[in-house]
């Protein structure tokens, strides 16, 4: 044998990745664009998209505890705690994480702005139900813990 065998990684050339075809790159790019879109719409009421989602989820009251709420929202628990602290400091939440009158009013003011953001995204997507199904399937399938 005159050179290193095929087992030697130094003989393999890895092609440059095509970012245009990379799901991770495209998803991060789309996520940043969506976040900016919702931020623009919610800016008049001074809420970030995550804060709006937290208020909406708390208003629905379908969570068992903060860990469950974080899972429902797709947030790390520490990110949820930061959002709760900010919303509480703004007077929108009680210490027990219920919406105050000011929180209810801010949510009510934000709701039509959020709906306008939703409508804009839906208009771009076309078939909204299919897009939501794909996103849900990706989240479920790729979010599962790896099997040993």
PDB file of C-alpha atoms in Angstrom, residues 47-112:
ATOM      1  CA  UNK A  47     -44.120  44.202  24.056  1.00  0.00           C
ATOM      2  CA  UNK A  48     -41.685  41.718  22.568  1.00  0.00           C
ATOM      3  CA  UNK A  49     -43.126  38.653  20.824  1.00  0.00           C
ATOM      4  CA  UNK A  50     -42.064  36.371  23.690  1.00  0.00           C
ATOM      5  CA  UNK A  51     -43.713  38.669  26.232  1.00  0.00           C
ATOM      6  CA  UNK A  52     -46.928  38.645  24.219  1.00  0.00           C
ATOM      7  CA  UNK A  53     -46.837  34.833  24.084  1.00  0.00           C
ATOM      8  CA  UNK A  54     -46.275  34.614  27.833  1.00  0.00           C
ATOM      9  CA  UNK A  55     -49.213  36.937  28.521  1.00  0.00           C
ATOM     10  CA  UNK A  56     -51.415  34.943  26.137  1.00  0.00           C
ATOM     11  CA  UNK A  57     -50.452  31.617  27.721  1.00  0.00           C
ATOM     12  CA  UNK A  58     -50.968  32.921  31.261  1.00  0.00           C
ATOM     13  CA  UNK A  59     -54.318  34.348  30.245  1.00  0.00           C
ATOM     14  CA  UNK A  60     -55.402  30.927  28.948  1.00  0.00           C
ATOM     15  CA  UNK A  61     -54.331  29.336  32.229  1.00  0.00           C
ATOM     16  CA  UNK A  62     -53.757  25.851  30.811  1.00  0.00           C
ATOM     17  CA  UNK A  63     -50.362  25.291  32.422  1.00  0.00           C
ATOM     18  CA  UNK A  64     -49.716  23.245  35.546  1.00  0.00           C
ATOM     19  CA  UNK A  65     -46.549  25.024  36.649  1.00  0.00           C
ATOM     20  CA  UNK A  66     -43.750  27.162  35.253  1.00  0.00           C
ATOM     21  CA  UNK A  67     -41.856  24.197  33.820  1.00  0.00           C
ATOM     22  CA  UNK A  68     -44.972  23.129  31.922  1.00  0.00           C
ATOM     23  CA  UNK A  69     -45.560  26.726  30.796  1.00  0.00           C
ATOM     24  CA  UNK A  70     -41.983  26.940  29.488  1.00  0.00           C
ATOM     25  CA  UNK A  71     -42.477  23.680  27.569  1.00  0.00           C
ATOM     26  CA  UNK A  72     -45.774  24.922  26.121  1.00  0.00           C
ATOM     27  CA  UNK A  73     -44.070  28.089  24.912  1.00  0.00           C
ATOM     28  CA  UNK A  74     -40.949  26.334  23.644  1.00  0.00           C
ATOM     29  CA  UNK A  75     -38.759  28.349  26.019  1.00  0.00           C
ATOM     30  CA  UNK A  76     -35.950  27.440  28.323  1.00  0.00           C
ATOM     31  CA  UNK A  77     -37.176  27.804  31.904  1.00  0.00           C
ATOM     32  CA  UNK A  78     -34.597  30.541  32.550  1.00  0.00           C
ATOM     33  CA  UNK A  79     -35.869  32.515  29.531  1.00  0.00           C
ATOM     34  CA  UNK A  80     -39.405  32.213  30.855  1.00  0.00           C
ATOM     35  CA  UNK A  81     -38.305  33.420  34.287  1.00  0.00           C
ATOM     36  CA  UNK A  82     -36.635  36.473  32.719  1.00  0.00           C
ATOM     37  CA  UNK A  83     -39.791  37.268  30.738  1.00  0.00           C
ATOM     38  CA  UNK A  84     -41.934  36.867  33.849  1.00  0.00           C
ATOM     39  CA  UNK A  85     -39.631  39.166  35.822  1.00  0.00           C
ATOM     40  CA  UNK A  86     -39.795  41.837  33.111  1.00  0.00           C
ATOM     41  CA  UNK A  87     -43.576  41.585  32.848  1.00  0.00           C
ATOM     42  CA  UNK A  88     -43.891  41.694  36.638  1.00  0.00           C
ATOM     43  CA  UNK A  89     -41.612  44.739  36.908  1.00  0.00           C
ATOM     44  CA  UNK A  90     -43.779  46.459  34.285  1.00  0.00           C
ATOM     45  CA  UNK A  91     -46.835  45.876  36.473  1.00  0.00           C
ATOM     46  CA  UNK A  92     -48.455  43.400  34.104  1.00  0.00           C
ATOM     47  CA  UNK A  93     -48.293  40.381  36.433  1.00  0.00           C
ATOM     48  CA  UNK A  94     -48.989  39.702  40.088  1.00  0.00           C
ATOM     49  CA  UNK A  95     -46.326  37.888  42.152  1.00  0.00           C
ATOM     50  CA  UNK A  96     -48.336  34.706  41.481  1.00  0.00           C
ATOM     51  CA  UNK A  97     -48.047  35.294  37.701  1.00  0.00           C
ATOM     52  CA  UNK A  98     -51.655  36.309  37.061  1.00  0.00           C
ATOM     53  CA  UNK A  99     -52.355  39.196  34.722  1.00  0.00           C
ATOM     54  CA  UNK A 100     -53.061  42.461  36.511  1.00  0.00           C
ATOM     55  CA  UNK A 101     -55.584  44.958  35.155  1.00  0.00           C
ATOM     56  CA  UNK A 102     -52.665  46.696  33.429  1.00  0.00           C
ATOM     57  CA  UNK A 103     -51.543  43.337  31.995  1.00  0.00           C
ATOM     58  CA  UNK A 104     -55.041  42.610  30.709  1.00  0.00           C
ATOM     59  CA  UNK A 105     -55.203  46.077  29.144  1.00  0.00           C
ATOM     60  CA  UNK A 106     -51.768  45.719  27.509  1.00  0.00           C
ATOM     61  CA  UNK A 107     -52.695  42.299  26.158  1.00  0.00           C
ATOM     62  CA  UNK A 108     -55.977  43.682  24.776  1.00  0.00           C
ATOM     63  CA  UNK A 109     -54.090  46.525  23.079  1.00  0.00           C
ATOM     64  CA  UNK A 110     -51.526  44.102  21.646  1.00  0.00           C
ATOM     65  CA  UNK A 111     -54.002  41.532  20.342  1.00  0.00           C
ATOM     66  CA  UNK A 112     -55.055  43.380  17.148  1.00  0.00           C
TER      67      UNK A 112
END
